[in-house]
Amino acid sequence: MERVREIKLVPSGQRLSLADIRRIVHPVARHIGARVVAIHEPGITPNFHAAMLDEPQLREKSRQIYLLHSDDYGAWAVAVPQDPQRAPAYNWFHLHYPQFLDHEGIAQAMADFHGIAVWSSYDLSMAVPSDFPQRAPNDIAYWQPPRLGDAMFNWWD
């Protein structure tokens, strides 16, 4: 499997704080005309920050999208729940195995404002590489994530 980007574990002492996440997310949301509804912090599970954004739509009032940041890998992605109709607005578990999106406005704002490259849905849908770095040995063998994105943005305990 040809990898577009290198995957590295972030040393524990170099993880982003909630203030850092807010500093990154709010200008991006404003740029796309969205409102930050809430930001969920990582814990034992999940391993990622999830910023819920209400994004205006042409024919609909708005849609909820999520800007995710993996605490373990420093990766950023845009996602929606697999089944947005069934997802309660503030039940963060609905982001278990999310649908990853390519969002041109967010990707451009993240690059322009912060020098951050958002992972593509294509890359996140690839199989987990055999040399995937793990915080705990055997996580991949035990949890068997179907996609790279599920390994990087996970709910493992």
Tab-separated table of N, CA and C in Angstrom:
chain	number	residue	atom	x	y	z
A	1	MET	N	0.850	-1.181	0.000
A	1	MET	CA	0.000	0.000	0.000
A	1	MET	C	0.893	1.241	0.000
A	2	GLU	N	0.662	2.112	-0.945
A	2	GLU	CA	1.416	3.351	-1.008
A	2	GLU	C	0.763	4.376	-0.085
A	3	ARG	N	1.569	4.930	0.789
A	3	ARG	CA	1.050	5.881	1.762
A	3	ARG	C	1.403	7.298	1.333
A	4	VAL	N	0.429	8.180	1.399
A	4	VAL	CA	0.635	9.567	1.017
A	4	VAL	C	1.357	10.319	2.133
A	5	ARG	N	1.043	9.976	3.371
A	5	ARG	CA	1.591	10.704	4.511
A	5	ARG	C	2.146	9.737	5.543
A	6	GLU	N	3.111	10.222	6.284
A	6	GLU	CA	3.691	9.423	7.363
A	6	GLU	C	2.778	9.472	8.586
A	7	ILE	N	2.661	8.347	9.252
A	7	ILE	CA	1.849	8.259	10.468
A	7	ILE	C	2.803	8.101	11.644
A	8	LYS	N	2.742	9.056	12.580
A	8	LYS	CA	3.616	9.003	13.757
A	8	LYS	C	2.792	9.220	15.014
A	9	LEU	N	3.185	8.564	16.086
A	9	LEU	CA	2.568	8.813	17.387
A	9	LEU	C	3.060	10.144	17.927
A	10	VAL	N	2.159	10.899	18.512
A	10	VAL	CA	2.508	12.157	19.160
A	10	VAL	C	2.981	11.826	20.572
A	11	PRO	N	4.161	12.306	20.973
A	11	PRO	CA	4.572	12.074	22.364
A	11	PRO	C	3.537	12.649	23.331
A	12	SER	N	3.278	11.934	24.403
A	12	SER	CA	2.218	12.326	25.353
A	12	SER	C	2.321	13.774	25.806
A	13	GLY	N	3.498	14.275	26.030
A	13	GLY	CA	3.678	15.639	26.507
A	13	GLY	C	3.467	16.704	25.449
A	14	GLN	N	3.242	16.320	24.196
A	14	GLN	CA	3.098	17.285	23.106
A	14	GLN	C	1.686	17.330	22.533
A	15	ARG	N	0.739	16.775	23.243
A	15	ARG	CA	-0.643	16.771	22.759
A	15	ARG	C	-1.238	18.173	22.849
A	16	LEU	N	-2.234	18.439	21.999
A	16	LEU	CA	-2.885	19.741	21.997
A	16	LEU	C	-3.873	19.866	23.157
A	17	SER	N	-3.908	21.051	23.740
A	17	SER	CA	-4.865	21.332	24.811
A	17	SER	C	-6.204	21.730	24.195
A	18	LEU	N	-7.222	21.796	25.030
A	18	LEU	CA	-8.523	22.253	24.571
A	18	LEU	C	-8.425	23.683	24.040
A	19	ALA	N	-7.626	24.524	24.694
A	19	ALA	CA	-7.433	25.904	24.224
A	19	ALA	C	-6.802	25.919	22.831
A	20	ASP	N	-5.831	25.020	22.580
A	20	ASP	CA	-5.215	24.922	21.250
A	20	ASP	C	-6.252	24.523	20.198
A	21	ILE	N	-7.074	23.538	20.546
A	21	ILE	CA	-8.104	23.068	19.624
A	21	ILE	C	-9.070	24.210	19.297
A	22	ARG	N	-9.497	24.933	20.324
A	22	ARG	CA	-10.410	26.069	20.092
A	22	ARG	C	-9.768	27.120	19.194
A	23	ARG	N	-8.485	27.409	19.436
A	23	ARG	CA	-7.759	28.400	18.646
A	23	ARG	C	-7.689	27.993	17.174
A	24	ILE	N	-7.659	26.704	16.907
A	24	ILE	CA	-7.610	26.199	15.537
A	24	ILE	C	-9.010	26.134	14.924
A	25	VAL	N	-9.975	25.608	15.656
A	25	VAL	CA	-11.303	25.318	15.118
A	25	VAL	C	-12.137	26.574	14.852
A	26	HIS	N	-12.149	27.533	15.766
A	26	HIS	CA	-13.039	28.681	15.626
A	26	HIS	C	-12.805	29.506	14.355
A	27	PRO	N	-11.566	29.862	13.999
A	27	PRO	CA	-11.398	30.620	12.753
A	27	PRO	C	-11.779	29.813	11.501
A	28	VAL	N	-11.556	28.512	11.555
A	28	VAL	CA	-11.928	27.653	10.423
A	28	VAL	C	-13.444	27.638	10.270
A	29	ALA	N	-14.140	27.487	11.381
A	29	ALA	CA	-15.610	27.485	11.351
A	29	ALA	C	-16.132	28.815	10.805
A	30	ARG	N	-15.589	29.927	11.296
A	30	ARG	CA	-16.024	31.241	10.800
A	30	ARG	C	-15.786	31.363	9.300
A	31	HIS	N	-14.656	30.841	8.834
A	31	HIS	CA	-14.307	30.936	7.419
A	31	HIS	C	-15.343	30.241	6.526
A	32	ILE	N	-15.894	29.118	6.983
A	32	ILE	CA	-16.882	28.402	6.163
A	32	ILE	C	-18.316	28.802	6.526
A	33	GLY	N	-18.455	29.782	7.418
A	33	GLY	CA	-19.780	30.254	7.803
A	33	GLY	C	-20.491	29.334	8.775
A	34	ALA	N	-19.734	28.496	9.470
A	34	ALA	CA	-20.313	27.543	10.418
A	34	ALA	C	-20.205	28.076	11.843
A	35	ARG	N	-20.951	27.445	12.719
A	35	ARG	CA	-20.936	27.785	14.145
A	35	ARG	C	-20.421	26.571	14.906
A	36	VAL	N	-19.494	26.803	15.846
A	36	VAL	CA	-19.010	25.719	16.703
A	36	VAL	C	-20.068	25.498	17.776
A	37	VAL	N	-20.668	24.313	17.788
A	37	VAL	CA	-21.721	23.983	18.741
A	37	VAL	C	-21.125	23.458	20.032
A	38	ALA	N	-20.150	22.560	19.914
A	38	ALA	CA	-19.517	21.952	21.091
A	38	ALA	C	-18.201	21.326	20.672
A	39	ILE	N	-17.331	21.157	21.642
A	39	ILE	CA	-16.082	20.435	21.417
A	39	ILE	C	-15.972	19.370	22.492
A	40	HIS	N	-15.863	18.135	22.048
A	40	HIS	CA	-15.714	17.002	22.955
A	40	HIS	C	-14.228	16.686	23.067
A	41	GLU	N	-13.759	16.500	24.298
A	41	GLU	CA	-12.350	16.209	24.527
A	41	GLU	C	-12.087	14.706	24.551
A	42	PRO	N	-10.868	14.314	24.191
A	42	PRO	CA	-10.522	12.900	24.286
A	42	PRO	C	-10.354	12.488	25.748
A	43	GLY	N	-10.446	11.218	25.963
A	43	GLY	CA	-10.208	10.653	27.284
A	43	GLY	C	-9.589	9.295	27.079
A	44	ILE	N	-9.902	8.385	27.964
A	44	ILE	CA	-9.447	7.019	27.732
A	44	ILE	C	-10.028	6.559	26.405
A	45	THR	N	-11.275	6.911	26.185
A	45	THR	CA	-11.937	6.675	24.913
A	45	THR	C	-12.938	7.809	24.681
A	46	PRO	N	-13.009	8.407	23.538
A	46	PRO	CA	-12.206	8.196	22.342
A	46	PRO	C	-10.841	8.855	22.461
A	47	ASN	N	-9.993	8.644	21.458
A	47	ASN	CA	-8.658	9.247	21.475
A	47	ASN	C	-8.622	10.555	20.685
A	48	PHE	N	-9.777	11.154	20.425
A	48	PHE	CA	-9.792	12.353	19.577
A	48	PHE	C	-10.693	13.449	20.134
A	49	HIS	N	-10.331	14.688	19.756
A	49	HIS	CA	-11.219	15.835	19.963
A	49	HIS	C	-12.239	15.791	18.833
A	50	ALA	N	-13.459	16.198	19.112
A	50	ALA	CA	-14.491	16.294	18.084
A	50	ALA	C	-15.177	17.642	18.227
A	51	ALA	N	-14.993	18.488	17.232
A	51	ALA	CA	-15.661	19.790	17.221
A	51	ALA	C	-16.897	19.663	16.346
A	52	MET	N	-18.073	19.816	16.967
A	52	MET	CA	-19.333	19.756	16.227
A	52	MET	C	-19.588	21.132	15.627
A	53	LEU	N	-19.768	21.170	14.312
A	53	LEU	CA	-20.026	22.419	13.608
A	53	LEU	C	-21.396	22.364	12.962
A	54	ASP	N	-22.153	23.453	13.077
A	54	ASP	CA	-23.395	23.617	12.321
A	54	ASP	C	-23.030	24.417	11.083
A	55	GLU	N	-23.139	23.768	9.942
A	55	GLU	CA	-22.770	24.397	8.682
A	55	GLU	C	-24.027	24.707	7.875
A	56	PRO	N	-24.221	25.970	7.491
A	56	PRO	CA	-25.393	26.323	6.679
A	56	PRO	C	-25.371	25.592	5.339
A	57	GLN	N	-26.540	25.234	4.848
A	57	GLN	CA	-26.698	24.559	3.553
A	57	GLN	C	-27.677	25.355	2.696
A	58	LEU	N	-27.608	25.184	1.410
A	58	LEU	CA	-28.495	25.928	0.508
A	58	LEU	C	-29.955	25.535	0.677
A	59	ARG	N	-30.253	24.258	0.662
A	59	ARG	CA	-31.638	23.798	0.694
A	59	ARG	C	-32.099	23.364	2.082
A	60	GLU	N	-31.160	23.138	2.974
A	60	GLU	CA	-31.496	22.716	4.329
A	60	GLU	C	-31.108	23.841	5.281
A	61	LYS	N	-31.613	23.773	6.482
A	61	LYS	CA	-31.236	24.794	7.461
A	61	LYS	C	-29.750	24.734	7.745
A	62	SER	N	-29.251	23.561	8.093
A	62	SER	CA	-27.828	23.361	8.343
A	62	SER	C	-27.567	21.866	8.455
A	63	ARG	N	-26.297	21.520	8.484
A	63	ARG	CA	-25.931	20.127	8.738
A	63	ARG	C	-24.838	20.116	9.793
A	64	GLN	N	-24.821	19.067	10.560
A	64	GLN	CA	-23.775	18.922	11.562
A	64	GLN	C	-22.631	18.124	10.959
A	65	ILE	N	-21.464	18.738	10.975
A	65	ILE	CA	-20.240	18.061	10.560
A	65	ILE	C	-19.275	18.157	11.730
A	66	TYR	N	-18.252	17.343	11.687
A	66	TYR	CA	-17.314	17.271	12.801
A	66	TYR	C	-15.897	17.425	12.287
A	67	LEU	N	-15.153	18.277	12.954
A	67	LEU	CA	-13.733	18.410	12.691
A	67	LEU	C	-13.056	17.626	13.806
A	68	LEU	N	-12.364	16.555	13.428
A	68	LEU	CA	-11.753	15.648	14.397
A	68	LEU	C	-10.248	15.864	14.455
A	69	HIS	N	-9.701	15.727	15.662
A	69	HIS	CA	-8.255	15.770	15.860
A	69	HIS	C	-7.849	14.577	16.713
A	70	SER	N	-7.025	13.701	16.158
A	70	SER	CA	-6.553	12.530	16.892
A	70	SER	C	-5.459	12.940	17.865
A	71	ASP	N	-5.710	12.700	19.142
A	71	ASP	CA	-4.743	13.035	20.181
A	71	ASP	C	-3.480	12.186	20.060
A	72	ASP	N	-3.612	10.970	19.573
A	72	ASP	CA	-2.473	10.056	19.469
A	72	ASP	C	-1.612	10.304	18.238
A	73	TYR	N	-2.218	10.759	17.146
A	73	TYR	CA	-1.502	10.859	15.870
A	73	TYR	C	-1.393	12.282	15.324
A	74	GLY	N	-2.016	13.248	15.980
A	74	GLY	CA	-1.952	14.629	15.516
A	74	GLY	C	-2.652	14.833	14.183
A	75	ALA	N	-3.475	13.888	13.790
A	75	ALA	CA	-4.165	13.941	12.499
A	75	ALA	C	-5.478	14.703	12.629
A	76	TRP	N	-5.887	15.354	11.548
A	76	TRP	CA	-7.150	16.076	11.466
A	76	TRP	C	-7.985	15.481	10.351
A	77	ALA	N	-9.288	15.414	10.558
A	77	ALA	CA	-10.205	14.880	9.547
A	77	ALA	C	-11.566	15.534	9.708
A	78	VAL	N	-12.356	15.471	8.651
A	78	VAL	CA	-13.741	15.939	8.672
A	78	VAL	C	-14.611	14.705	8.566
A	79	ALA	N	-15.665	14.651	9.379
A	79	ALA	CA	-16.508	13.458	9.402
A	79	ALA	C	-17.950	13.797	9.728
A	80	VAL	N	-18.806	12.845	9.441
A	80	VAL	CA	-20.205	12.844	9.880
A	80	VAL	C	-20.473	11.440	10.404
A	81	PRO	N	-21.509	11.271	11.225
A	81	PRO	CA	-21.856	9.916	11.664
A	81	PRO	C	-22.257	9.059	10.460
A	82	GLN	N	-22.081	7.744	10.562
A	82	GLN	CA	-22.500	6.843	9.490
A	82	GLN	C	-23.971	7.038	9.154
A	83	ASP	N	-24.791	7.229	10.172
A	83	ASP	CA	-26.225	7.432	9.968
A	83	ASP	C	-26.639	8.707	10.694
A	84	PRO	N	-26.499	9.879	10.047
A	84	PRO	CA	-26.803	11.147	10.712
A	84	PRO	C	-28.240	11.248	11.218
A	85	GLN	N	-29.179	10.542	10.603
A	85	GLN	CA	-30.576	10.610	11.027
A	85	GLN	C	-30.793	9.981	12.399
A	86	ARG	N	-29.995	8.989	12.728
A	86	ARG	CA	-30.186	8.281	13.989
A	86	ARG	C	-29.307	8.829	15.101
A	87	ALA	N	-28.385	9.715	14.779
A	87	ALA	CA	-27.428	10.203	15.762
A	87	ALA	C	-28.027	11.288	16.639
A	88	PRO	N	-28.101	11.047	17.948
A	88	PRO	CA	-28.526	12.127	18.841
A	88	PRO	C	-27.501	13.263	18.790
A	89	ALA	N	-27.968	14.466	18.885
A	89	ALA	CA	-27.097	15.623	18.700
A	89	ALA	C	-25.880	15.641	19.617
A	90	TYR	N	-26.004	15.198	20.840
A	90	TYR	CA	-24.868	15.306	21.757
A	90	TYR	C	-24.393	13.959	22.278
A	91	ASN	N	-24.726	12.873	21.599
A	91	ASN	CA	-24.225	11.560	21.962
A	91	ASN	C	-22.985	11.304	21.120
A	92	TRP	N	-21.827	11.559	21.665
A	92	TRP	CA	-20.592	11.521	20.896
A	92	TRP	C	-20.267	10.134	20.368
A	93	PHE	N	-20.852	9.093	20.942
A	93	PHE	CA	-20.561	7.751	20.467
A	93	PHE	C	-21.045	7.549	19.033
A	94	HIS	N	-21.910	8.415	18.542
A	94	HIS	CA	-22.349	8.274	17.152
A	94	HIS	C	-21.198	8.540	16.168
A	95	LEU	N	-20.055	8.971	16.671
A	95	LEU	CA	-18.880	9.138	15.818
A	95	LEU	C	-17.994	7.891	15.815
A	96	HIS	N	-18.493	6.786	16.366
A	96	HIS	CA	-17.795	5.514	16.290
A	96	HIS	C	-17.898	5.044	14.843
A	97	TYR	N	-16.781	4.805	14.194
A	97	TYR	CA	-16.731	4.460	12.773
A	97	TYR	C	-17.472	5.506	11.923
A	98	PRO	N	-16.988	6.756	11.937
A	98	PRO	CA	-17.681	7.812	11.181
A	98	PRO	C	-17.477	7.677	9.681
A	99	GLN	N	-18.220	8.463	8.960
A	99	GLN	CA	-18.024	8.597	7.519
A	99	GLN	C	-17.097	9.793	7.331
A	100	PHE	N	-15.917	9.570	6.790
A	100	PHE	CA	-14.962	10.647	6.580
A	100	PHE	C	-15.307	11.387	5.293
A	101	LEU	N	-15.168	12.715	5.342
A	101	LEU	CA	-15.528	13.573	4.215
A	101	LEU	C	-14.331	14.372	3.730
A	102	ASP	N	-14.398	14.774	2.482
A	102	ASP	CA	-13.470	15.773	1.956
A	102	ASP	C	-14.254	17.077	1.921
A	103	HIS	N	-13.782	18.072	2.647
A	103	HIS	CA	-14.457	19.366	2.724
A	103	HIS	C	-13.449	20.426	2.299
A	104	GLU	N	-13.601	20.890	1.081
A	104	GLU	CA	-12.636	21.808	0.490
A	104	GLU	C	-12.440	23.079	1.325
A	105	GLY	N	-13.537	23.643	1.844
A	105	GLY	CA	-13.440	24.871	2.635
A	105	GLY	C	-12.655	24.674	3.924
A	106	ILE	N	-12.911	23.589	4.612
A	106	ILE	CA	-12.175	23.305	5.857
A	106	ILE	C	-10.722	22.998	5.547
A	107	ALA	N	-10.482	22.166	4.544
A	107	ALA	CA	-9.104	21.812	4.196
A	107	ALA	C	-8.295	23.054	3.841
A	108	GLN	N	-8.892	23.949	3.061
A	108	GLN	CA	-8.191	25.162	2.661
A	108	GLN	C	-7.939	26.085	3.854
A	109	ALA	N	-8.944	26.262	4.700
A	109	ALA	CA	-8.783	27.124	5.875
A	109	ALA	C	-7.752	26.554	6.845
A	110	MET	N	-7.753	25.253	7.045
A	110	MET	CA	-6.766	24.633	7.946
A	110	MET	C	-5.353	24.855	7.414
A	111	ALA	N	-5.181	24.713	6.109
A	111	ALA	CA	-3.866	24.924	5.503
A	111	ALA	C	-3.462	26.398	5.567
A	112	ASP	N	-4.376	27.292	5.173
A	112	ASP	CA	-4.060	28.719	5.133
A	112	ASP	C	-3.834	29.323	6.510
A	113	PHE	N	-4.703	29.019	7.458
A	113	PHE	CA	-4.634	29.635	8.781
A	113	PHE	C	-3.616	28.989	9.705
A	114	HIS	N	-3.439	27.667	9.575
A	114	HIS	CA	-2.648	26.944	10.575
A	114	HIS	C	-1.549	26.058	9.999
A	115	GLY	N	-1.455	25.963	8.673
A	115	GLY	CA	-0.437	25.095	8.072
A	115	GLY	C	-0.698	23.612	8.325
A	116	ILE	N	-1.973	23.265	8.521
A	116	ILE	CA	-2.361	21.889	8.831
A	116	ILE	C	-3.012	21.263	7.608
A	117	ALA	N	-2.554	20.072	7.252
A	117	ALA	CA	-3.157	19.318	6.152
A	117	ALA	C	-4.166	18.332	6.733
A	118	VAL	N	-5.408	18.459	6.333
A	118	VAL	CA	-6.472	17.558	6.767
A	118	VAL	C	-6.350	16.266	5.957
A	119	TRP	N	-6.510	15.127	6.628
A	119	TRP	CA	-6.441	13.840	5.938
A	119	TRP	C	-7.646	13.684	5.016
A	120	SER	N	-7.424	13.108	3.855
A	120	SER	CA	-8.502	12.906	2.886
A	120	SER	C	-9.319	11.666	3.238
A	121	SER	N	-10.546	11.644	2.757
A	121	SER	CA	-11.392	10.470	2.970
A	121	SER	C	-10.785	9.251	2.273
A	122	TYR	N	-10.113	9.471	1.168
A	122	TYR	CA	-9.461	8.377	0.450
A	122	TYR	C	-8.385	7.728	1.324
A	123	ASP	N	-7.493	8.554	1.877
A	123	ASP	CA	-6.423	8.018	2.727
A	123	ASP	C	-6.985	7.321	3.957
A	124	LEU	N	-8.007	7.912	4.564
A	124	LEU	CA	-8.577	7.343	5.783
A	124	LEU	C	-9.373	6.071	5.527
A	125	SER	N	-9.738	5.823	4.264
A	125	SER	CA	-10.483	4.601	3.941
A	125	SER	C	-9.558	3.438	3.588
A	126	MET	N	-8.260	3.686	3.511
A	126	MET	CA	-7.312	2.618	3.192
A	126	MET	C	-7.218	1.625	4.339
A	127	ALA	N	-6.688	0.459	4.032
A	127	ALA	CA	-6.431	-0.546	5.065
A	127	ALA	C	-5.340	-0.043	6.004
A	128	VAL	N	-5.357	-0.516	7.219
A	128	VAL	CA	-4.342	-0.140	8.206
A	128	VAL	C	-3.020	-0.798	7.798
A	129	PRO	N	-1.952	-0.006	7.654
A	129	PRO	CA	-0.676	-0.600	7.239
A	129	PRO	C	-0.083	-1.499	8.326
A	130	SER	N	0.718	-2.440	7.911
A	130	SER	CA	1.307	-3.397	8.860
A	130	SER	C	2.261	-2.723	9.843
A	131	ASP	N	2.832	-1.586	9.461
A	131	ASP	CA	3.767	-0.883	10.355
A	131	ASP	C	3.090	0.276	11.108
A	132	PHE	N	1.770	0.213	11.266
A	132	PHE	CA	1.025	1.275	11.951
A	132	PHE	C	1.526	1.416	13.389
A	133	PRO	N	1.939	2.631	13.789
A	133	PRO	CA	2.423	2.824	15.159
A	133	PRO	C	1.263	2.766	16.159
A	134	GLN	N	1.482	2.054	17.255
A	134	GLN	CA	0.414	1.849	18.232
A	134	GLN	C	0.843	2.353	19.604
A	135	ARG	N	-0.084	2.977	20.304
A	135	ARG	CA	0.174	3.440	21.661
A	135	ARG	C	0.334	2.230	22.588
A	136	ALA	N	-0.505	1.231	22.409
A	136	ALA	CA	-0.423	-0.006	23.194
A	136	ALA	C	-0.202	-1.164	22.218
A	137	PRO	N	0.772	-2.027	22.503
A	137	PRO	CA	1.017	-3.161	21.605
A	137	PRO	C	-0.242	-4.006	21.430
A	138	ASN	N	-0.427	-4.503	20.239
A	138	ASN	CA	-1.513	-5.423	19.900
A	138	ASN	C	-2.886	-4.777	19.766
A	139	ASP	N	-3.013	-3.455	19.851
A	139	ASP	CA	-4.322	-2.815	19.667
A	139	ASP	C	-4.929	-3.172	18.308
A	140	ILE	N	-4.120	-3.099	17.265
A	140	ILE	CA	-4.622	-3.376	15.914
A	140	ILE	C	-5.079	-4.834	15.815
A	141	ALA	N	-4.287	-5.745	16.337
A	141	ALA	CA	-4.651	-7.166	16.283
A	141	ALA	C	-5.933	-7.429	17.071
A	142	TYR	N	-6.087	-6.764	18.206
A	142	TYR	CA	-7.265	-6.999	19.038
A	142	TYR	C	-8.522	-6.344	18.452
A	143	TRP	N	-8.424	-5.052	18.100
A	143	TRP	CA	-9.609	-4.303	17.671
A	143	TRP	C	-9.926	-4.479	16.191
A	144	GLN	N	-8.945	-4.821	15.384
A	144	GLN	CA	-9.101	-5.069	13.953
A	144	GLN	C	-9.895	-3.970	13.226
A	145	PRO	N	-9.399	-2.732	13.267
A	145	PRO	CA	-10.121	-1.651	12.575
A	145	PRO	C	-10.139	-1.888	11.066
A	146	PRO	N	-11.277	-1.676	10.423
A	146	PRO	CA	-11.374	-1.931	8.989
A	146	PRO	C	-10.679	-0.880	8.114
A	147	ARG	N	-10.500	0.346	8.649
A	147	ARG	CA	-9.901	1.422	7.853
A	147	ARG	C	-8.839	2.143	8.674
A	148	LEU	N	-7.932	2.789	7.984
A	148	LEU	CA	-6.903	3.587	8.639
A	148	LEU	C	-7.535	4.653	9.534
A	149	GLY	N	-8.603	5.290	9.067
A	149	GLY	CA	-9.279	6.319	9.862
A	149	GLY	C	-9.831	5.783	11.175
A	150	ASP	N	-10.283	4.525	11.176
A	150	ASP	CA	-10.811	3.922	12.408
A	150	ASP	C	-9.694	3.643	13.406
A	151	ALA	N	-8.485	3.413	12.912
A	151	ALA	CA	-7.340	3.214	13.800
A	151	ALA	C	-6.852	4.551	14.354
A	152	MET	N	-6.862	5.585	13.533
A	152	MET	CA	-6.356	6.886	13.959
A	152	MET	C	-7.346	7.620	14.873
A	153	PHE	N	-8.639	7.442	14.622
A	153	PHE	CA	-9.702	8.089	15.411
A	153	PHE	C	-10.509	6.973	16.058
A	154	ASN	N	-10.068	6.532	17.229
A	154	ASN	CA	-10.634	5.297	17.771
A	154	ASN	C	-11.276	5.453	19.151
A	155	TRP	N	-12.028	4.420	19.508
A	155	TRP	CA	-12.753	4.337	20.774
A	155	TRP	C	-12.199	3.219	21.655
A	156	TRP	N	-10.949	2.837	21.450
A	156	TRP	CA	-10.383	1.728	22.203
A	156	TRP	C	-10.129	2.130	23.641
A	157	ASP	N	-10.316	1.195	24.529
A	157	ASP	CA	-10.026	1.472	25.952
A	157	ASP	C	-8.746	0.797	26.375
